[in-house]
Short mmCIF file of C-alpha atoms in Angstrom, two decimals:
data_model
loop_
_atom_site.label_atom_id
_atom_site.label_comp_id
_atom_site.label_asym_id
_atom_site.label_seq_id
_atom_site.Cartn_x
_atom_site.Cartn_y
_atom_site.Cartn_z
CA UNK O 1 0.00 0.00 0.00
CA UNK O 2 0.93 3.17 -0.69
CA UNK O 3 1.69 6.25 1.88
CA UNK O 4 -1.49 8.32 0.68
CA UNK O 5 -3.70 4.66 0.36
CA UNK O 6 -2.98 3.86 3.84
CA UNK O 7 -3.68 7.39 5.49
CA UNK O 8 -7.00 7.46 3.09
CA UNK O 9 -7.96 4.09 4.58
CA UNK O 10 -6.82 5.28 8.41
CA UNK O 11 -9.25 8.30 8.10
CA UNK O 12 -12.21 6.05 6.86
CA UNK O 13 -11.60 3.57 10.18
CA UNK O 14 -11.23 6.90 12.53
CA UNK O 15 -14.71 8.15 11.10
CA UNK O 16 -16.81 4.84 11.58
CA UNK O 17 -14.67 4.05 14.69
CA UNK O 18 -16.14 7.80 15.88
CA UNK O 19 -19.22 6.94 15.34
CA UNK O 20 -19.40 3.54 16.74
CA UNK O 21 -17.76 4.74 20.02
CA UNK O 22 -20.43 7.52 20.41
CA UNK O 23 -22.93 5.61 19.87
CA UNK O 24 -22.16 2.64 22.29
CA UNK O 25 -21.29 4.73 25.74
CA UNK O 26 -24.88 7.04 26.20
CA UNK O 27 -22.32 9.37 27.67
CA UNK O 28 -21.10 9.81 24.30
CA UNK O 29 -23.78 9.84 22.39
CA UNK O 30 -24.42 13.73 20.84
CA UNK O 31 -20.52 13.50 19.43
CA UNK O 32 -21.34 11.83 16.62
CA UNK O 33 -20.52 14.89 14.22
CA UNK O 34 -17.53 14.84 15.20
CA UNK O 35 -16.14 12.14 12.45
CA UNK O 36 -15.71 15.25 10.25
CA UNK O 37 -12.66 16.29 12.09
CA UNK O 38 -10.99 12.97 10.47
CA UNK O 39 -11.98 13.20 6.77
CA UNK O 40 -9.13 13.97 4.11
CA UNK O 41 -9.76 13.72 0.25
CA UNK O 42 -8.98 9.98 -0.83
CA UNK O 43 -6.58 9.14 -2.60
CA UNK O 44 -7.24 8.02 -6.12
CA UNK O 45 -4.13 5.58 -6.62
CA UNK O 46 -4.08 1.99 -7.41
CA UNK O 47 -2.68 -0.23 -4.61
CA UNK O 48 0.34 -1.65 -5.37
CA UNK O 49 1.35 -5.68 -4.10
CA UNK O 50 4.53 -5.82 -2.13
CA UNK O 51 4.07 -9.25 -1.13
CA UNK O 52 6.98 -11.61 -3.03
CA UNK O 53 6.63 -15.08 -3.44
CA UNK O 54 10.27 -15.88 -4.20
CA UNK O 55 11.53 -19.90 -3.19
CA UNK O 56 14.17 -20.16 -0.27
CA UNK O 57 13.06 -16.44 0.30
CA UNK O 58 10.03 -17.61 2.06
CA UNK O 59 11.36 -17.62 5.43
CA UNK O 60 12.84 -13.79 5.14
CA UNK O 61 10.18 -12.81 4.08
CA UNK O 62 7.64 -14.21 6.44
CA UNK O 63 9.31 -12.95 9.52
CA UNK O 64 9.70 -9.41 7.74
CA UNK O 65 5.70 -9.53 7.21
CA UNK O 66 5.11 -10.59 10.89
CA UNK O 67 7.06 -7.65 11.73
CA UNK O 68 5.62 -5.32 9.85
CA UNK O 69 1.95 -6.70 10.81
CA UNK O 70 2.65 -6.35 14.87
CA UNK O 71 3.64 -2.48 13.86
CA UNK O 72 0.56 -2.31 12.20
CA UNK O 73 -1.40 -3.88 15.04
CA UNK O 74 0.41 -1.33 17.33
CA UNK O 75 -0.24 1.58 14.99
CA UNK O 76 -3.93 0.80 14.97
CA UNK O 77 -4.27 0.06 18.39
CA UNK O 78 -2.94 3.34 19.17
CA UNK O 79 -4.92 5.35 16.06
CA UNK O 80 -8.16 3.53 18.32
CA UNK O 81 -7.16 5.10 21.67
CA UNK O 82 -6.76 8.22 20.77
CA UNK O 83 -10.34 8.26 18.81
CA UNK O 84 -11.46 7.31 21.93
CA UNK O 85 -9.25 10.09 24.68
CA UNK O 86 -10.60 12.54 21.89
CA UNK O 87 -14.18 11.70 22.58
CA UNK O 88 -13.47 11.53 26.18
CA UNK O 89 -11.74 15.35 26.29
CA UNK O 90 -14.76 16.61 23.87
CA UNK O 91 -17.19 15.25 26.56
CA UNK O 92 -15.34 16.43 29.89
CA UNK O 93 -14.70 20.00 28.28
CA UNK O 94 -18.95 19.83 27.27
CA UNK O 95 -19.29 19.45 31.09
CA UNK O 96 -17.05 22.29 32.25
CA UNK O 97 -18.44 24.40 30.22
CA UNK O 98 -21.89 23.70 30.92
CA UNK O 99 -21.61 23.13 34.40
CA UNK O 100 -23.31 20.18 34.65
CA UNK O 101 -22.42 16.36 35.38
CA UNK O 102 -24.54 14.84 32.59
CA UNK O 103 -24.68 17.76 29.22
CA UNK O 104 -26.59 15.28 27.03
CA UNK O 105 -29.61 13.36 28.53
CA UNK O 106 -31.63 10.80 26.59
CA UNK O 107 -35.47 11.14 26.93
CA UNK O 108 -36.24 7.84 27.86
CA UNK O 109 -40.43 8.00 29.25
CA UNK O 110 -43.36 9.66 27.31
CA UNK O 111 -43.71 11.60 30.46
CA UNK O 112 -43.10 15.03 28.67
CA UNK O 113 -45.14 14.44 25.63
CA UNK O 114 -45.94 15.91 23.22
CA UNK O 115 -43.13 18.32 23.89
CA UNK O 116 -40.22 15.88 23.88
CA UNK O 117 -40.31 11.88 22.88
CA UNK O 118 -38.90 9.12 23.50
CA UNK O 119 -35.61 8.88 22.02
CA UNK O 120 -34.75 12.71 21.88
CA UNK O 121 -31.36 14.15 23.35
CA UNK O 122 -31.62 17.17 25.56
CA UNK O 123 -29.06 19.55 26.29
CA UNK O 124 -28.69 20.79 29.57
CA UNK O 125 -26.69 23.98 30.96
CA UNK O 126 -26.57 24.18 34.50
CA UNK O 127 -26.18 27.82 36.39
CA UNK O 128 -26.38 29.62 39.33
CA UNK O 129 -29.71 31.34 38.66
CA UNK O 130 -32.33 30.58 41.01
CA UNK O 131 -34.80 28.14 39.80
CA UNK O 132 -37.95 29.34 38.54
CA UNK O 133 -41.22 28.33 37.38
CA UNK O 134 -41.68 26.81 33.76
CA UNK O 135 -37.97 25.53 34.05
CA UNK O 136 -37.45 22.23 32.17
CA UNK O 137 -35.12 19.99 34.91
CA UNK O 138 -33.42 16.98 34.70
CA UNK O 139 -32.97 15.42 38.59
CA UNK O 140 -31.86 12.55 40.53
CA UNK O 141 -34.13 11.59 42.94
CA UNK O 142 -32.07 9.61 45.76
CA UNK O 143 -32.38 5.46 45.61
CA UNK O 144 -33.51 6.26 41.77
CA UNK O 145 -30.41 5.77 39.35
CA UNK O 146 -32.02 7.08 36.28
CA UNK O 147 -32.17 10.97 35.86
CA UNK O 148 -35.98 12.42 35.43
CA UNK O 149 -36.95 15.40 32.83
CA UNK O 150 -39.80 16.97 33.99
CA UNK O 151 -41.16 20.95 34.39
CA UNK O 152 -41.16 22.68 37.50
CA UNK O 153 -44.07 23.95 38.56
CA UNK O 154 -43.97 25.13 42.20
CA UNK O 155 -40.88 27.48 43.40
CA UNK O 156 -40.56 28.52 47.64
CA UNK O 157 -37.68 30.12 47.88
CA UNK O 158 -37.13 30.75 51.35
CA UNK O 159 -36.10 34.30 52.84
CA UNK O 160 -33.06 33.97 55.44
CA UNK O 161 -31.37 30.70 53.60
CA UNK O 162 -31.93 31.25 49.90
CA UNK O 163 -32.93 27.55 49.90
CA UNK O 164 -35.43 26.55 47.46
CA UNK O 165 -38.14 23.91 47.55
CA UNK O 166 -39.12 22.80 43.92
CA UNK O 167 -42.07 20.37 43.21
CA UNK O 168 -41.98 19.33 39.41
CA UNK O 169 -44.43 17.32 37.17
CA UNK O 170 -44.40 15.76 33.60
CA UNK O 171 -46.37 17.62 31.29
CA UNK O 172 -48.16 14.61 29.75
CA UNK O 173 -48.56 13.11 33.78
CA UNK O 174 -52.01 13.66 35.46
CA UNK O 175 -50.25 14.59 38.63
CA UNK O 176 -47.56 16.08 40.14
CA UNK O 177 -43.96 13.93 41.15
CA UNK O 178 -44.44 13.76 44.40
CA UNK O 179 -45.05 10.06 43.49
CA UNK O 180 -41.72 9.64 42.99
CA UNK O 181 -39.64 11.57 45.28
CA UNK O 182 -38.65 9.17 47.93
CA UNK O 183 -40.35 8.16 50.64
CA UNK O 184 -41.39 11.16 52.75
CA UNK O 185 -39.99 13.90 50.62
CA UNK O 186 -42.22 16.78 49.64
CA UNK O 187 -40.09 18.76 47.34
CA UNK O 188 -36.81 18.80 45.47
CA UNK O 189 -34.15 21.23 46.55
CA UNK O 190 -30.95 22.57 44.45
CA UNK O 191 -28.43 19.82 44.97
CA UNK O 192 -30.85 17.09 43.43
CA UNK O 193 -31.01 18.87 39.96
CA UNK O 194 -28.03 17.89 37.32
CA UNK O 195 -28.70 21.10 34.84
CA UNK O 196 -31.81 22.87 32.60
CA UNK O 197 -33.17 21.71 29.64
CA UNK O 198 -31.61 24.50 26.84
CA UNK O 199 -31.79 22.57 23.93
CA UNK O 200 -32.94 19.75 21.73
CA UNK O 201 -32.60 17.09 19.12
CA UNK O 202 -35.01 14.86 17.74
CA UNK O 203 -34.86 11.11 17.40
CA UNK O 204 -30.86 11.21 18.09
CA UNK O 205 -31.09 8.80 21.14
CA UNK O 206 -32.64 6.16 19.56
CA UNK O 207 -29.23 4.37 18.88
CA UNK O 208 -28.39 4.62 22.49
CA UNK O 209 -31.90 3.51 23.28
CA UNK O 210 -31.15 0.42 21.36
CA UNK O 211 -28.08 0.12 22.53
CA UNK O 212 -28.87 -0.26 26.17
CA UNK O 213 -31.98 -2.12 25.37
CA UNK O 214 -30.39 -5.03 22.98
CA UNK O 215 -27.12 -5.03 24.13
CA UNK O 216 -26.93 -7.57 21.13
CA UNK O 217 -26.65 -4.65 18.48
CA UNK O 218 -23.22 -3.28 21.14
CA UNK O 219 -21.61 -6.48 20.56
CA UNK O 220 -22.28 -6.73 16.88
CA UNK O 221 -20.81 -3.19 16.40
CA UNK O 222 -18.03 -3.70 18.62
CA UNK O 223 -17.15 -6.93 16.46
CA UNK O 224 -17.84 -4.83 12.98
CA UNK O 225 -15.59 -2.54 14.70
CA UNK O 226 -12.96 -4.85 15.47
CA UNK O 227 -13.09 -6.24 11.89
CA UNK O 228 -12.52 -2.99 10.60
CA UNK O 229 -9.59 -2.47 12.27
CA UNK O 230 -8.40 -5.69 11.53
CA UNK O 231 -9.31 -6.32 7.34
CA UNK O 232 -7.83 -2.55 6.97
CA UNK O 233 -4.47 -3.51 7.51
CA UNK O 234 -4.37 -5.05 3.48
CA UNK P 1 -10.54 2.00 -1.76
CA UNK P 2 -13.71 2.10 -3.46
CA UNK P 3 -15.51 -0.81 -1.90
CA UNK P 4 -19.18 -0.27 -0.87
CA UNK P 5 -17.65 -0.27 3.10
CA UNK P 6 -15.46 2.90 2.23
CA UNK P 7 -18.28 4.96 0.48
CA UNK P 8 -20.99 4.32 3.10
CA UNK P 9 -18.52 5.14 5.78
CA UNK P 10 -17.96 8.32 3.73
CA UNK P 11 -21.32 9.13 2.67
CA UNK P 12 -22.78 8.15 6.16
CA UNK P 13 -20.31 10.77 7.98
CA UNK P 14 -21.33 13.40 5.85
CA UNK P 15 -24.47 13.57 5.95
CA UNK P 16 -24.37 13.29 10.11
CA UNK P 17 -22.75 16.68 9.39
CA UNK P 18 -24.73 18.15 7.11
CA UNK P 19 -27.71 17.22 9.17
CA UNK P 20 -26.41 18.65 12.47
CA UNK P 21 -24.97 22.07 10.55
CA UNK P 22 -28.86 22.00 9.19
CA UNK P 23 -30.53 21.95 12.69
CA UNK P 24 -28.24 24.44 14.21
CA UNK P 25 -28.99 27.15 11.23
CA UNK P 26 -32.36 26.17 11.91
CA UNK P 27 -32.33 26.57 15.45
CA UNK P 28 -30.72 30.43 14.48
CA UNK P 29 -33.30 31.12 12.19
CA UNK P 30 -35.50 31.22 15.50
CA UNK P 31 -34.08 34.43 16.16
CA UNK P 32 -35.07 36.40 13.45
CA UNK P 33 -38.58 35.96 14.68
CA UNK P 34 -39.55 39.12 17.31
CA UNK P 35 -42.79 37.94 19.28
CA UNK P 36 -45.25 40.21 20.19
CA UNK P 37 -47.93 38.27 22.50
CA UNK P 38 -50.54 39.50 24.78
CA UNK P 39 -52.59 38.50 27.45
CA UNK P 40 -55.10 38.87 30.05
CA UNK P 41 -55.82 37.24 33.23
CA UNK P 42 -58.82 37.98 35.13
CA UNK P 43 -59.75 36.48 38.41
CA UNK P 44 -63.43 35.99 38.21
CA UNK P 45 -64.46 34.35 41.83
CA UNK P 46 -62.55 33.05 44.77
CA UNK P 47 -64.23 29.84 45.84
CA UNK P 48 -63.42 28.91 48.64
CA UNK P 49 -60.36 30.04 51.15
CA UNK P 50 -59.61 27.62 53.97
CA UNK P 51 -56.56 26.35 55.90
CA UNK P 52 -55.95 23.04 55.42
CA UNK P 53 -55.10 20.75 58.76
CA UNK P 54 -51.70 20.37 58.47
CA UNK P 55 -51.28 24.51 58.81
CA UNK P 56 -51.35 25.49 55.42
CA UNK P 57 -53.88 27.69 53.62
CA UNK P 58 -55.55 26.93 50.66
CA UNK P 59 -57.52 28.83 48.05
CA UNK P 60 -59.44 28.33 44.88
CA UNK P 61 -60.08 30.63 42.73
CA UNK P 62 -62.03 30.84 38.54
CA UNK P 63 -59.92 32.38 36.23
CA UNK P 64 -60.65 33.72 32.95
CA UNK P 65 -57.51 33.56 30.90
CA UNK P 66 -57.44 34.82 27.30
CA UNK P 67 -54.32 35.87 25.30
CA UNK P 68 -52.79 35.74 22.02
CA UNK P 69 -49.50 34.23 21.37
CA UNK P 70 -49.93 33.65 17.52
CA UNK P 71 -46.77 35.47 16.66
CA UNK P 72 -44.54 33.21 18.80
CA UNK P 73 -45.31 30.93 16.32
CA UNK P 74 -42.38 29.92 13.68
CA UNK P 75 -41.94 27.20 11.29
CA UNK P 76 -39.19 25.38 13.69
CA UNK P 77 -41.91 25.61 16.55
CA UNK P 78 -43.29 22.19 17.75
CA UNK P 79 -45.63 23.48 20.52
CA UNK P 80 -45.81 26.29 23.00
CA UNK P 81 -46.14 25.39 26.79
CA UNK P 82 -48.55 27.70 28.42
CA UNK P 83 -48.56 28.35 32.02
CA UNK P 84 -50.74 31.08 34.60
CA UNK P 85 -48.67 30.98 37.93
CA UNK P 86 -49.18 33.12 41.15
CA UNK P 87 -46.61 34.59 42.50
CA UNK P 88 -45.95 36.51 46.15
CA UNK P 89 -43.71 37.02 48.66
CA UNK P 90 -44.07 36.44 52.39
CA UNK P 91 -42.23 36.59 55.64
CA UNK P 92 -40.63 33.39 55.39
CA UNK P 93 -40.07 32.78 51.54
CA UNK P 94 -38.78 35.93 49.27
CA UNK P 95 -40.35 34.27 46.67
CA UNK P 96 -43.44 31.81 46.00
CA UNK P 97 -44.56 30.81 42.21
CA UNK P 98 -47.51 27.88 42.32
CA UNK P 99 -48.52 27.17 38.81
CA UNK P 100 -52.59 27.31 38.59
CA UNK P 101 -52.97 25.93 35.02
CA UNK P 102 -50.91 24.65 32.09
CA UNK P 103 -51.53 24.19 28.57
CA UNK P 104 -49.58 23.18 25.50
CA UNK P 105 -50.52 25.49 22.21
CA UNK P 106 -49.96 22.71 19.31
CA UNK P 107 -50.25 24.90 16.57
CA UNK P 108 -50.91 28.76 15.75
CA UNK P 109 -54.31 28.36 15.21
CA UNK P 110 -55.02 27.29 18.85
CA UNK P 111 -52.72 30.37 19.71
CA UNK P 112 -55.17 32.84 20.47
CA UNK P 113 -57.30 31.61 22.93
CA UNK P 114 -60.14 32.50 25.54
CA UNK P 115 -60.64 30.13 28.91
CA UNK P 116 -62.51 30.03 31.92
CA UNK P 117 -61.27 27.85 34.40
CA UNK P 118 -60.70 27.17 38.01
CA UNK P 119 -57.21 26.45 38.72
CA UNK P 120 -55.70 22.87 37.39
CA UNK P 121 -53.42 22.69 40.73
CA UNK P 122 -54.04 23.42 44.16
CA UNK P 123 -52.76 26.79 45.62
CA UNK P 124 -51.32 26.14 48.70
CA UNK P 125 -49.01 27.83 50.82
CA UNK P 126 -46.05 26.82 52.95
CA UNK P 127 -47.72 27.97 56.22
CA UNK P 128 -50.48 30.34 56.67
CA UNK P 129 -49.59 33.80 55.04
CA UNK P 130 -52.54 34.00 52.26
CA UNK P 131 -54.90 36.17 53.82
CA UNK P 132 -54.72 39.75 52.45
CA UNK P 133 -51.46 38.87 50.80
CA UNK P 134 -50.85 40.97 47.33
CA UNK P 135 -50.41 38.56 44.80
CA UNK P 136 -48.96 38.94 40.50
CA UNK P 137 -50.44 37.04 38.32
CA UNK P 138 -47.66 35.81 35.35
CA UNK P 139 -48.62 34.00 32.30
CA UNK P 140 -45.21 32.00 31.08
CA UNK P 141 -44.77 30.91 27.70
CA UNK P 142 -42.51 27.79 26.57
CA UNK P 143 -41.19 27.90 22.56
CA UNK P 144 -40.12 23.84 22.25
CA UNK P 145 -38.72 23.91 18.90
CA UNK P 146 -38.75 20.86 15.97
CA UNK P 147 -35.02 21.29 16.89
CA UNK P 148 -32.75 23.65 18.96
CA UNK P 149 -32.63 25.78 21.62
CA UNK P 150 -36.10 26.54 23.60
CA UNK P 151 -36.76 30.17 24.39
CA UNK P 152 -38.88 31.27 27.60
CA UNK P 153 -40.73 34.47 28.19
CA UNK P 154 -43.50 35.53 30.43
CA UNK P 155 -46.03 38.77 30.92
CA UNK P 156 -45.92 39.92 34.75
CA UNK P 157 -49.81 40.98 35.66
CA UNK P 158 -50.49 42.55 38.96
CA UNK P 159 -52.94 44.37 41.20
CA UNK P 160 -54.82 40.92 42.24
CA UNK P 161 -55.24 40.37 46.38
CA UNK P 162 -56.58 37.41 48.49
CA UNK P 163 -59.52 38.45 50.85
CA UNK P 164 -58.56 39.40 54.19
CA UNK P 165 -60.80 36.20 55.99
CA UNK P 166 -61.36 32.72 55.40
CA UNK P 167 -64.43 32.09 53.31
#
């Protein structure tokens, strides 16, 4: 192969590797765009053989092709990891700079219909503005592991403290969540709430929806990926 | 180089970006629009005016809400979320917003609209500061685009006041 084939081909594997990555971890799920960042014209020249297949050679030659092959193993394991720190310092630097633990949720109830569905990413931003009324908030309720979306609709901000008690409810719910706060707890204050709803994308989270649903479909694109990385090497 | 693998690969990153760059103009195109809404809120009856047992008072009142939020309206706009909330300050909380009805606008037709309601959720205090309190009366408006950012807005109303007694 050629210098330009080979850095054509390596661009092609970062792109789908990209996109594979972000779509398996729900963490990293809104990145898929960035696959641009890796594509470079192709190049347009014919591959060219380099194996020889000369007699009493043979032995040379397959230890120089075993060579080469582990540096190509190394070079692609290497390519791989730093697709994947990239992703990781794209999604830490999304939450610094929007202050929040968790900058892309996955709508994953009907709860908020027919405002947001199932399967929709939001983007949250998380400040230190009081919370108000008509706020769109994604919490943690404590012994509940999954994150809930829902409006706020009752704000007491007390005088002397600055504390606030929140009660939300789902827009599409007949009543409010005081269902499922925990056990004995009337309202939500600050420190439950990850960030506010700012922004939002359509359908998006289906593939991590499917992803964490049939983890069959991870495993299948983790082996496609592997193959990739593998077959490109010719 | 040119195997089908290579091409969808290609074709399939490129049109991820195209798509994204497409929904983030279209999410800027929101800005162009400059609302102009309106709206009303009258208090029509207070219903009843009790405290509750546990301490805290309670009130129900009929509204009569009518407004017109047609030009919120855009073509990126899914739905508008509606809200009438109360809001007052007492001794012990600077500030108190209780939401009395929601509704979600689904399209500009339905945007100018005239109701008479008693409020969707209860108004209750924390403790027993409602009688003769001052109250506003704030109509909030939600923009929840096709795709994008979601803008928020409201129209402050004041001048309403709880009755001095229980009734």
């Amino acid at each position: 192969m050629t210098q330009a084939e080979k850095k054509g081909s390596k661009t092609q594997e970062r792109q789908s590797s990209l996109f594979i990555i972000s779509a398996l971890s729900p963490k990293v799920s809104a990145l898929v765009s960035v696959g641009r960042f890796f594509t470079r014209k192709d190049s347009e020249k014919k591959r060219t053989h380099s194996k020889g297949k000369k007699m009493g050679w043979i032995g040379d030659q397959i230890d120089s092709i075993k060579s080469l092959q582990f540096r190509q193993v190394l070079a692609q394991a290497v390519s791989l990891g730093m697709i994947v720190t990239s992703a990781l310092i794209i999604w830490k630097g999304l939450m610094c700079v929007t202050g929040s633990e968790s900058p892309v949720v996955v709508v994953l109830s009907g709860s908020m219909e027919p405002g947001f569905k199932r399967g929709d990413i939001l983007f949250l931003h998380m400040s230190n503005d009081p919370i108000r009324a008509g706020e769109i908030v994604v919490f943690n309720v404590d012994g509940r592991e999954i994150p809930i979306v829902h409006r706020v609709i009752k704000v007491h901000e007390h005088q002397d403290t600055g504390e606030v008690d929140v009660l939300t409810k789902g827009d599409n719910n007949f009543g409010d969540d005081r269902l499922l706060y925990a056990h004995g707890q009337l309202w939500l204050h600050r420190h439950h709430i990850m960030g506010r709803a700012v922004g939002f994308l359509p359908y998006v989270g289906w593939v991590t929806i499917i992803m964490t649903e049939k983890p069959i479909i991870k495993y299948i694109l983790i082996g496609a990926l592997g193959l990739l990385v593998i077959t490109s090497k010719e | 180089m040119h195997s089908i693998g290579y091409r969808a690969n290609a074709l399939l990153t490129f049109a991820v970006t195209i798509l994204a760059l497409m929904c983030a103009i279209v999410s800027l195109s929101d800005n162009l629009n400059s609302p102009s809404p309106a709206a009303q809120v009258q208090v029509l009856n207070i219903n009843w005016f009790q405290k509750k047992p546990d301490g805290d008072d309670e009130v129900s009142l009929t509204l009569n809400i009518s407004s017109n939020l047609q030009s919120l309206f855009t073509w990126n706009t899914k739905q508008v979320f509606v809200f009438v909330a109360a809001e007052y300050e007492t001794s012990k909380n600077a500030l108190n917003q209780v939401s009395l009805w929601d509704g979600i606008i689904p399209s500009k037709e339905h945007a100018k609209f005239w109701i008479h309601t008693t409020n969707k959720y209860r108004f209750v205090d924390q403790g027993s500061n409602l009688r003769g309190r001052d109250f506003n009366l704030t109509l909030h408006w939600h923009v929840m685009p096709k795709t994008g950012k979601m803008f928020a807005d409201k129209i402050v109303m004041s001048g309403y006041r709880l009755p001095e007694a229980y009734r």
